[in-house]
JSON list of C-alpha atoms and ligand atoms in Angstrom, two decimals:
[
{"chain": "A", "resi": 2, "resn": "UNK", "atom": "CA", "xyz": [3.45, 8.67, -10.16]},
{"chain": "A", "resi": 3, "resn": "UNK", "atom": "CA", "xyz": [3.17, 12.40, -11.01]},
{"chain": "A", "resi": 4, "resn": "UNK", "atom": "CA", "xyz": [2.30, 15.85, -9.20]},
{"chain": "A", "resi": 5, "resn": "UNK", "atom": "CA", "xyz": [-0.99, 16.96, -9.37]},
{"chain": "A", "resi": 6, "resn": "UNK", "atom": "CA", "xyz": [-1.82, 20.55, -10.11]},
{"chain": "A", "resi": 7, "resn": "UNK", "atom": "CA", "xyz": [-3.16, 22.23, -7.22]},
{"chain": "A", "resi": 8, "resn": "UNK", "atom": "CA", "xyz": [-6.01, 24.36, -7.60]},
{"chain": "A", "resi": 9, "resn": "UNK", "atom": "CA", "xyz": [-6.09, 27.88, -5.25]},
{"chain": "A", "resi": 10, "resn": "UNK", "atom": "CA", "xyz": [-9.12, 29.63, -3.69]},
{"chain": "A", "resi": 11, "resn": "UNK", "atom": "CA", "xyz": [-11.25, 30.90, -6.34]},
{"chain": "A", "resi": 12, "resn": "UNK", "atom": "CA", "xyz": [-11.44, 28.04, -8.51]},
{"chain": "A", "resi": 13, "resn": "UNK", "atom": "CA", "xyz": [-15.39, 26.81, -8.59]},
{"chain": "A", "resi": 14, "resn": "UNK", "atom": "CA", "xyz": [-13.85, 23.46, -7.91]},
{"chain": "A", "resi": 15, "resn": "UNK", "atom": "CA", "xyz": [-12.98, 23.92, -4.60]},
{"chain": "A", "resi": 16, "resn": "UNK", "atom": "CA", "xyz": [-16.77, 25.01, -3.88]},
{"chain": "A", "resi": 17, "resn": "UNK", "atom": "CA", "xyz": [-18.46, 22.13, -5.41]},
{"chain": "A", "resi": 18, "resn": "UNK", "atom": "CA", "xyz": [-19.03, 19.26, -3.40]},
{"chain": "A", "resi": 19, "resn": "UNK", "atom": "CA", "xyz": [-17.09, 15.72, -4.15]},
{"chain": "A", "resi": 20, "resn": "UNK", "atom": "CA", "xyz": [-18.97, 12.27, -4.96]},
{"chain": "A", "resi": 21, "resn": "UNK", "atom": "CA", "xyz": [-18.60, 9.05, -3.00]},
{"chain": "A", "resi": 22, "resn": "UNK", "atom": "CA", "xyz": [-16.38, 6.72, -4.17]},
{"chain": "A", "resi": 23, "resn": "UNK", "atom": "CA", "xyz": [-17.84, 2.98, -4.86]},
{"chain": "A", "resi": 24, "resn": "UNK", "atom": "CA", "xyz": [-16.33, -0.32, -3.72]},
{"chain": "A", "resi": 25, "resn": "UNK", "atom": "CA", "xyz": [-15.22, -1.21, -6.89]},
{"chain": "A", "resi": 26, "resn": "UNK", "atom": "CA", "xyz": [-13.39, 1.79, -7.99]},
{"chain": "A", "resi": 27, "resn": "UNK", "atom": "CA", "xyz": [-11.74, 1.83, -4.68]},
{"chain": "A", "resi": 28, "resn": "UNK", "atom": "CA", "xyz": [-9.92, -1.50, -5.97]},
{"chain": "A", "resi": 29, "resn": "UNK", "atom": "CA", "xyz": [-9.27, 0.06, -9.64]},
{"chain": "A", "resi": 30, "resn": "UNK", "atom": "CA", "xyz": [-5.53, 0.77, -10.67]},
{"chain": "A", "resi": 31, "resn": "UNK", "atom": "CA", "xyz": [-6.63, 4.08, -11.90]},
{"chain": "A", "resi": 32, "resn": "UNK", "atom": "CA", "xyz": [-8.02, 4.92, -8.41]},
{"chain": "A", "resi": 33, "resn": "UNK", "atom": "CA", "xyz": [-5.03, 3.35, -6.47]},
{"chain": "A", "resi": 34, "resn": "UNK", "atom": "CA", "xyz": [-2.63, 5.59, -9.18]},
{"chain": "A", "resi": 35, "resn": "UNK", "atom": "CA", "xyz": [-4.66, 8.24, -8.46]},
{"chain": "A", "resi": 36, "resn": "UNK", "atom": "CA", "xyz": [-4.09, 8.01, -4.73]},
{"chain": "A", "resi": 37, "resn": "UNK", "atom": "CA", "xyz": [-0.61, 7.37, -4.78]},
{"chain": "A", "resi": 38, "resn": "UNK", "atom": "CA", "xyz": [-0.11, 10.68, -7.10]},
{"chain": "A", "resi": 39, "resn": "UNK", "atom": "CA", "xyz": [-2.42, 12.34, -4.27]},
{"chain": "A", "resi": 40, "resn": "UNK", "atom": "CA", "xyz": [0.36, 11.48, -1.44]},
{"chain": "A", "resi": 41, "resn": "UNK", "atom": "CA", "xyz": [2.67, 12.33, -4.11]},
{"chain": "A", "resi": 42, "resn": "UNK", "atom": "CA", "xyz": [1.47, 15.50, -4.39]},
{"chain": "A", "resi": 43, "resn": "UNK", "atom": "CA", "xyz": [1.30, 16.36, -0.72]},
{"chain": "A", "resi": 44, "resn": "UNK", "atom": "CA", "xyz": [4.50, 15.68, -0.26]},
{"chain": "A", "resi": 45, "resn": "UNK", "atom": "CA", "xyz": [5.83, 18.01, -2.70]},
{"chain": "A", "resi": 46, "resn": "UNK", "atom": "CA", "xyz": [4.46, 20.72, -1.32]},
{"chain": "A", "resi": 47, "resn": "UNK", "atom": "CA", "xyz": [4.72, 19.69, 2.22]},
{"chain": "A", "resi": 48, "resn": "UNK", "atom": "CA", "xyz": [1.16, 19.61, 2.97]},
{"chain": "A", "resi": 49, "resn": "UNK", "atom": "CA", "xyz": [-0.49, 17.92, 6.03]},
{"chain": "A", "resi": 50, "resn": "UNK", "atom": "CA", "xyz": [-3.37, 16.52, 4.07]},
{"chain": "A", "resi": 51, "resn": "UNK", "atom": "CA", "xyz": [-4.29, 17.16, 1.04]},
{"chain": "A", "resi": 52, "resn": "UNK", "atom": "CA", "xyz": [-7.79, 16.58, -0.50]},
{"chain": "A", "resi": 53, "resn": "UNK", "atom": "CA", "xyz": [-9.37, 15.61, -4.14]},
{"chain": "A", "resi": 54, "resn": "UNK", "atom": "CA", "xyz": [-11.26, 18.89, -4.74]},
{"chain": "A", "resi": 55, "resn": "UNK", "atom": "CA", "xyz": [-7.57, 20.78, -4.34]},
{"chain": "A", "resi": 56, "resn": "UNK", "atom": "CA", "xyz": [-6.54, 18.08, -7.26]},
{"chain": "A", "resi": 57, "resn": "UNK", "atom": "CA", "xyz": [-9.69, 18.83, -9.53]},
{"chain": "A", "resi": 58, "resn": "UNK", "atom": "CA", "xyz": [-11.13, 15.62, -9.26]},
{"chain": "A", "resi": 59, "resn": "UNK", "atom": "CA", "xyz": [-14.94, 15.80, -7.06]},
{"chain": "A", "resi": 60, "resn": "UNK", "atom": "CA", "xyz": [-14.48, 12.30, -5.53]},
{"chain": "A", "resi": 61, "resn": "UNK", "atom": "CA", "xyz": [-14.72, 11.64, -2.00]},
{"chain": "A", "resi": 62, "resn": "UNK", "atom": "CA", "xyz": [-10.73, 10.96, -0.82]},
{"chain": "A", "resi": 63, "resn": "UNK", "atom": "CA", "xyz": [-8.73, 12.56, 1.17]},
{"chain": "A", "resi": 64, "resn": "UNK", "atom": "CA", "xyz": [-4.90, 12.04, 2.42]},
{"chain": "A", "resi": 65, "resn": "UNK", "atom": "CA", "xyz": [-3.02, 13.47, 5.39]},
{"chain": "A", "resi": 66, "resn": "UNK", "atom": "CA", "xyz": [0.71, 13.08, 6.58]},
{"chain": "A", "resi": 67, "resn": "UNK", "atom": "CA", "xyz": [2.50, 14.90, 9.27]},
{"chain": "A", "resi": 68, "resn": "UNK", "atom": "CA", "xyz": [6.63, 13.80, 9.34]},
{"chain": "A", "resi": 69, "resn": "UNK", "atom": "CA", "xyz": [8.90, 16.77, 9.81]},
{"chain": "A", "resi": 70, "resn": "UNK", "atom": "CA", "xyz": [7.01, 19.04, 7.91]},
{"chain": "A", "resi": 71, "resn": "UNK", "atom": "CA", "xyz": [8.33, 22.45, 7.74]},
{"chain": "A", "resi": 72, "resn": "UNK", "atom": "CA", "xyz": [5.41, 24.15, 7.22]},
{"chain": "A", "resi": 73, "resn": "UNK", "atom": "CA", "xyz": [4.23, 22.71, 10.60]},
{"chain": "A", "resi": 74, "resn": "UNK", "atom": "CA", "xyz": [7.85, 22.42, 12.41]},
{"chain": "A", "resi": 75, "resn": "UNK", "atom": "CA", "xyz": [5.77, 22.17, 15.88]},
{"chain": "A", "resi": 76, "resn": "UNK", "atom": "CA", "xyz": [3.21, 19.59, 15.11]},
{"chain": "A", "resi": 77, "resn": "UNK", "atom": "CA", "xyz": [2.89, 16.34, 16.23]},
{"chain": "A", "resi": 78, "resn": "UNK", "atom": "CA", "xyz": [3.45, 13.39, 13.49]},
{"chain": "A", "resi": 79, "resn": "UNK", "atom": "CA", "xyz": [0.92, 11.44, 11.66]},
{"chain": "A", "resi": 80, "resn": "UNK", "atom": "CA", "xyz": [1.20, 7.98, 9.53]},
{"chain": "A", "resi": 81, "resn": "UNK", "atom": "CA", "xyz": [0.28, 8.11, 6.42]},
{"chain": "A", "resi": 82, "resn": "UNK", "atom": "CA", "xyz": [-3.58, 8.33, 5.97]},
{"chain": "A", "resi": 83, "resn": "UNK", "atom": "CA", "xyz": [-6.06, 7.54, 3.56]},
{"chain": "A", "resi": 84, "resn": "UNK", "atom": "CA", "xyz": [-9.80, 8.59, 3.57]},
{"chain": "A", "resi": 85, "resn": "UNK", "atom": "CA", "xyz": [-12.27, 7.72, 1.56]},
{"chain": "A", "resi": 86, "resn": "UNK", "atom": "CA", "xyz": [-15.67, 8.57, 2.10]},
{"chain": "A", "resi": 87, "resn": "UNK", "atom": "CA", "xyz": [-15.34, 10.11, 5.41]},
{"chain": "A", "resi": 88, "resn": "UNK", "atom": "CA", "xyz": [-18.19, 10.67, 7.72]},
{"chain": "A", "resi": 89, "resn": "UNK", "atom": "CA", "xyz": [-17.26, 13.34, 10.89]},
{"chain": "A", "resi": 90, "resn": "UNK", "atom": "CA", "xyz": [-18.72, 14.24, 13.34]},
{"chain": "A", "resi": 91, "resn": "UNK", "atom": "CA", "xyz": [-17.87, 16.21, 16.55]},
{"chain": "A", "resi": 92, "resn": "UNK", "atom": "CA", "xyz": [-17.75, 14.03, 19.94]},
{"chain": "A", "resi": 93, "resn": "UNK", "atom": "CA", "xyz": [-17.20, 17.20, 22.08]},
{"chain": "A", "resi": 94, "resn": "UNK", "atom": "CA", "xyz": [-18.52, 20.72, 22.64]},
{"chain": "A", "resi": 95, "resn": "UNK", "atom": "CA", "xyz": [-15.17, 22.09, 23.14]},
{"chain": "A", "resi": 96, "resn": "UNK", "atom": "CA", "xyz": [-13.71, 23.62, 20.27]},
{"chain": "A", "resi": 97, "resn": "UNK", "atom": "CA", "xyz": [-9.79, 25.44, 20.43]},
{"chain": "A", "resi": 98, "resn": "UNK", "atom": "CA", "xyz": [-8.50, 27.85, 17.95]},
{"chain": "A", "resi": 99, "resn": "UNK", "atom": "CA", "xyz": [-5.22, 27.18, 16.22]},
{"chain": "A", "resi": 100, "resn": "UNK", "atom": "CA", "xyz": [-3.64, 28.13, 13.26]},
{"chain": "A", "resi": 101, "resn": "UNK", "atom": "CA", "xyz": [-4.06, 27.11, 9.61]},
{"chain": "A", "resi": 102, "resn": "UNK", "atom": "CA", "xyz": [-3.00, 27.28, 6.56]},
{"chain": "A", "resi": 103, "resn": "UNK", "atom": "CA", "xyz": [-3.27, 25.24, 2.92]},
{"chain": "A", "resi": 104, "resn": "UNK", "atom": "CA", "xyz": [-1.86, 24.26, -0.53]},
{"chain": "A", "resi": 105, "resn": "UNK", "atom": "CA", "xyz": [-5.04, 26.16, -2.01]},
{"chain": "A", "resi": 106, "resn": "UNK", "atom": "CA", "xyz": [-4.82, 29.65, 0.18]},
{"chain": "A", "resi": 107, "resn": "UNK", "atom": "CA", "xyz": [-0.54, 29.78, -0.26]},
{"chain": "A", "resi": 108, "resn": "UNK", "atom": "CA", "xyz": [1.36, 31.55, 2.09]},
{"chain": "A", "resi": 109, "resn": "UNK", "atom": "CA", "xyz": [-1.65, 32.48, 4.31]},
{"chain": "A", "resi": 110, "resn": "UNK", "atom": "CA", "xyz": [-2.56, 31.64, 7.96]},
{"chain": "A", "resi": 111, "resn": "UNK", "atom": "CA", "xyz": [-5.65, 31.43, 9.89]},
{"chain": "A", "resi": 112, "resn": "UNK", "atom": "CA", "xyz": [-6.70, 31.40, 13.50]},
{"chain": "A", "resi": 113, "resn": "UNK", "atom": "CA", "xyz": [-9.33, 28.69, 12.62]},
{"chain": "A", "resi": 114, "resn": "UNK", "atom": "CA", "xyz": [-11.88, 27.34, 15.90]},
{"chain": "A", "resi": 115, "resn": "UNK", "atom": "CA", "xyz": [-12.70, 23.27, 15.82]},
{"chain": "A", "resi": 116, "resn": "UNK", "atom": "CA", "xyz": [-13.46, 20.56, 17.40]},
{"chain": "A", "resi": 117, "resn": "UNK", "atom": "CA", "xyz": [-10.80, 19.24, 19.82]},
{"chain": "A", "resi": 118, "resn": "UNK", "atom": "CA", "xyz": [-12.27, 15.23, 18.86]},
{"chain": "A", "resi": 119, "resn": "UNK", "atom": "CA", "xyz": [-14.05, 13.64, 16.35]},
{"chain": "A", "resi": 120, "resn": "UNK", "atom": "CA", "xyz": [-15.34, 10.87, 15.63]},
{"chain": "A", "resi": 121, "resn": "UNK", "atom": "CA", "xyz": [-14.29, 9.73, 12.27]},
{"chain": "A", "resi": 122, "resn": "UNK", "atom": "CA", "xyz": [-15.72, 6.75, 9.44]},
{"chain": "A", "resi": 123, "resn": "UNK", "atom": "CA", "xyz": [-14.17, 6.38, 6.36]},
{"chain": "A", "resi": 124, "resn": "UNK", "atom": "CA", "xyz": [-12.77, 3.73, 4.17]},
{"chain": "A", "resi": 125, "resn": "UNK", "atom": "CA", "xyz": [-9.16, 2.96, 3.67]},
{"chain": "A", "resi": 126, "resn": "UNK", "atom": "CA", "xyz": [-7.67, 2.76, -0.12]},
{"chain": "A", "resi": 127, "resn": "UNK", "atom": "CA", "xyz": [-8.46, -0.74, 0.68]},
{"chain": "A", "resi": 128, "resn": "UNK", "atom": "CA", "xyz": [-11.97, -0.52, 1.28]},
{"chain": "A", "resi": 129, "resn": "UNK", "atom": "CA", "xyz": [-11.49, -1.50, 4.74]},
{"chain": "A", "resi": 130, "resn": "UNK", "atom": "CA", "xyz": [-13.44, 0.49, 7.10]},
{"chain": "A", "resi": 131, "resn": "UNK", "atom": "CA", "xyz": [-11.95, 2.93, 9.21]},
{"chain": "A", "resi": 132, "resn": "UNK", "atom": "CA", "xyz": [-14.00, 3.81, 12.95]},
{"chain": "A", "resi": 133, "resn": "UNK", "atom": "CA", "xyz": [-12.12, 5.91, 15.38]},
{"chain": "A", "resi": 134, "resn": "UNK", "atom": "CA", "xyz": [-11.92, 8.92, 17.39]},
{"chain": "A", "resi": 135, "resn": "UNK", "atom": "CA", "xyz": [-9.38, 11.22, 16.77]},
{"chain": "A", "resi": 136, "resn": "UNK", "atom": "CA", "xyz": [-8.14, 13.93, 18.75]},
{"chain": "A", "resi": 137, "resn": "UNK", "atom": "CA", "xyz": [-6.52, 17.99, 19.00]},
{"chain": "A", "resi": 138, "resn": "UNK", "atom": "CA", "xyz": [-4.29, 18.13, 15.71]},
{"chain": "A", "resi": 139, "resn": "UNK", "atom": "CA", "xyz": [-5.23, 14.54, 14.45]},
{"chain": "A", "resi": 140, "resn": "UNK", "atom": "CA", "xyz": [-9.09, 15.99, 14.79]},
{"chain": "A", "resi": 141, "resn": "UNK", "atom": "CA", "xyz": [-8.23, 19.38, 13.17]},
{"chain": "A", "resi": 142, "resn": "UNK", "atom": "CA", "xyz": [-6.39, 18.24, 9.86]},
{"chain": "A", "resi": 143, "resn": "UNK", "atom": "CA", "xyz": [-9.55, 15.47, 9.49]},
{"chain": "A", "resi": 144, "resn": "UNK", "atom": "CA", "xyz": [-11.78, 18.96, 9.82]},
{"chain": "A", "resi": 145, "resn": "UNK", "atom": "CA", "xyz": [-9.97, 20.76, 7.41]},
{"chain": "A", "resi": 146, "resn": "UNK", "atom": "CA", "xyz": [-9.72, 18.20, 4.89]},
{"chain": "A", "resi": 147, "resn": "UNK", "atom": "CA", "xyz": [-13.01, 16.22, 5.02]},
{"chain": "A", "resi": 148, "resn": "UNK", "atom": "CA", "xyz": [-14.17, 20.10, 4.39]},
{"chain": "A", "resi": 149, "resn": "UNK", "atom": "CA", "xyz": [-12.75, 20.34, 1.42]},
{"chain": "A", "resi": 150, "resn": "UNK", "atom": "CA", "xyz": [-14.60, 17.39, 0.06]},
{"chain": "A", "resi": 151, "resn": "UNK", "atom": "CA", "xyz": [-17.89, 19.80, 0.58]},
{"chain": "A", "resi": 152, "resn": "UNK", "atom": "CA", "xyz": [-16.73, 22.90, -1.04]},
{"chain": "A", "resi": 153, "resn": "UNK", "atom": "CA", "xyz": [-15.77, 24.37, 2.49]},
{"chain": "A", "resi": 154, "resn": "UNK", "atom": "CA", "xyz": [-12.28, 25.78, 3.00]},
{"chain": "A", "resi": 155, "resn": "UNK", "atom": "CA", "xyz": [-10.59, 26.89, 6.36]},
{"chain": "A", "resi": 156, "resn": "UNK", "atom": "CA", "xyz": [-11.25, 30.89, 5.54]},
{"chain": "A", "resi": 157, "resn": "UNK", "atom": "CA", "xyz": [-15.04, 29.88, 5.89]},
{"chain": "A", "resi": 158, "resn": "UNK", "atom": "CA", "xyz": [-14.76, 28.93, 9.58]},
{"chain": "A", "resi": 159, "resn": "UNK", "atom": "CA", "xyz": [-12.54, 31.90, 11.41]},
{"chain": "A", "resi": 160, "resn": "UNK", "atom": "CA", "xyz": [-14.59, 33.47, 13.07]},
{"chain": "A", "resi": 161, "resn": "UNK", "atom": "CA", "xyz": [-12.17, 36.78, 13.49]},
{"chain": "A", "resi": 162, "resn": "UNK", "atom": "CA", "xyz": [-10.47, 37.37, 9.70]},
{"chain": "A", "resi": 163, "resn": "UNK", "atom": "CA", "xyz": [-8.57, 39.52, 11.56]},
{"chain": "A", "resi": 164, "resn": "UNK", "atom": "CA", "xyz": [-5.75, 36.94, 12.16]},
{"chain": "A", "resi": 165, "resn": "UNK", "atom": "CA", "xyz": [-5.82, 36.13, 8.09]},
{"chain": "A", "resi": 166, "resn": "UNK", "atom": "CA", "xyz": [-2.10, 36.74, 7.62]},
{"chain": "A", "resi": 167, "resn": "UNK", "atom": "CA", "xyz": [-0.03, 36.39, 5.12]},
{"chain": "A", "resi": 168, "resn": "UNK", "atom": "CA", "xyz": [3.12, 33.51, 5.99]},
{"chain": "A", "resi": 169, "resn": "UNK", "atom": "CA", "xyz": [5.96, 36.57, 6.21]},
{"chain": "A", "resi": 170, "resn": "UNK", "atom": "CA", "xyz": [4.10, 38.59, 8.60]},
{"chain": "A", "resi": 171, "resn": "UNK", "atom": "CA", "xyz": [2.17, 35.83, 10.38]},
{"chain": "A", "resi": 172, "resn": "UNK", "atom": "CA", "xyz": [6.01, 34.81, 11.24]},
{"chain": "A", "resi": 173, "resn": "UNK", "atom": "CA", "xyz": [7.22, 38.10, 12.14]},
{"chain": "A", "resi": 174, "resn": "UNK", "atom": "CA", "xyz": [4.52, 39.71, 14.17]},
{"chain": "A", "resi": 175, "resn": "UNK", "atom": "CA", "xyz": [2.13, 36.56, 15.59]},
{"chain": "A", "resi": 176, "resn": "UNK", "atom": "CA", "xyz": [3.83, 33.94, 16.20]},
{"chain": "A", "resi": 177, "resn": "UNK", "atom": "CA", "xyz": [5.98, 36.64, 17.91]},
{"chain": "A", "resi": 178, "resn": "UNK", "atom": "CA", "xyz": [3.47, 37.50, 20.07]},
{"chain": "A", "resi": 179, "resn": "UNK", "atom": "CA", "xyz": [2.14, 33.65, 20.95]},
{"chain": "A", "resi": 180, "resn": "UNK", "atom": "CA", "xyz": [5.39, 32.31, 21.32]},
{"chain": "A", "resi": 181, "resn": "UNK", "atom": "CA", "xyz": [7.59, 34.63, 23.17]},
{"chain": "A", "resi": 182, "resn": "UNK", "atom": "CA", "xyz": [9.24, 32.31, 25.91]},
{"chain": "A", "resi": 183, "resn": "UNK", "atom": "CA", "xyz": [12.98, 33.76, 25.98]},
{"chain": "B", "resi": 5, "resn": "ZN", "atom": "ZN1", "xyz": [-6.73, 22.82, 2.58]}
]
């Protein structure tokens, strides 16, 4: 396995819009190598998802694990998950702001609005299909990352830039100011 180099907000690759992924490459050992360096990848930089475009390669996959994760010391876990060719689509009118950040925009954080569910079809790294509807922070890293796959990234959908912060102050003066209980 090896660590992928991440590419950061500017490069045209995380603007361009990935390709669907067929059957048979699913099964391939270079796609199934490529996937494993993907979750590789994340892990080393303790993201909560990661997806293809951030890797340089335009194909339609995506992966996403929450465990302990410093970055996101409050959020809830999530297995291991693999999505390819994912189809979302909202299930609800209600949308909730919440913060977020990524491997491509380092060090920054964003009060970004979404959907609080989604309906979500994919493929596994299988090529078993994937039909379910996910909700709150499940919902919101499937947003963010099924984004990326067409050339949208998180600083596209705040609404108020005003909360674009970098990680040092975002620590020291908002969550501060959201999460004052004692
Ligand atoms: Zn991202």
């Amino acid at each position: 396995m090896a660590i992928l180099k991440v590419a950061r907000l500017g490069h045209p690759v995380l603007r361009q819009d990935a390709a669907p992924v067929s059957p048979e490459e699913i099964r391939s050992p270079e796609f199934q190598r490529f996937v494993d360096d993907m979750v590789e990848t994340m892990r080393e930089y303790n993201g909560a998802g990661l997806a293809a475009n951030q890797v340089h390669v335009l194909k339609q996959v995506c992966v996403i694990e929450v465990h302990e994760n410093p970055r996101y010391p409050d959020a809830p876990a999530i297995p291991l998950t693999v999505l390819v060719n994912p189809v979302v689509t909202a299930v609800t009118d209600e949308v909730e702001d919440g913060w977020e950040g990524c491997l491509s925009v380092p060090d920054m954080r964003g009060m970004v609005p979404r959907a609080t569910a989604v309906h979500l079809q994919a493929l596994d790294r299988d090529g078993n299909p994937i039909d379910l509807v996910a909700k709150e922070f499940f919902a919101r890293v499937i947003q963010h990352e099924t984004d990326h796959l067409h050339g949208i990234v998180y600083v596209d959908r705040m609404e108020d830039l005003s909360t674009l912060s970098h990680l040092a102050e975002w620590n020291r003066y908002w969550i501060g100011a959201t999460e004052q209980d004692d």
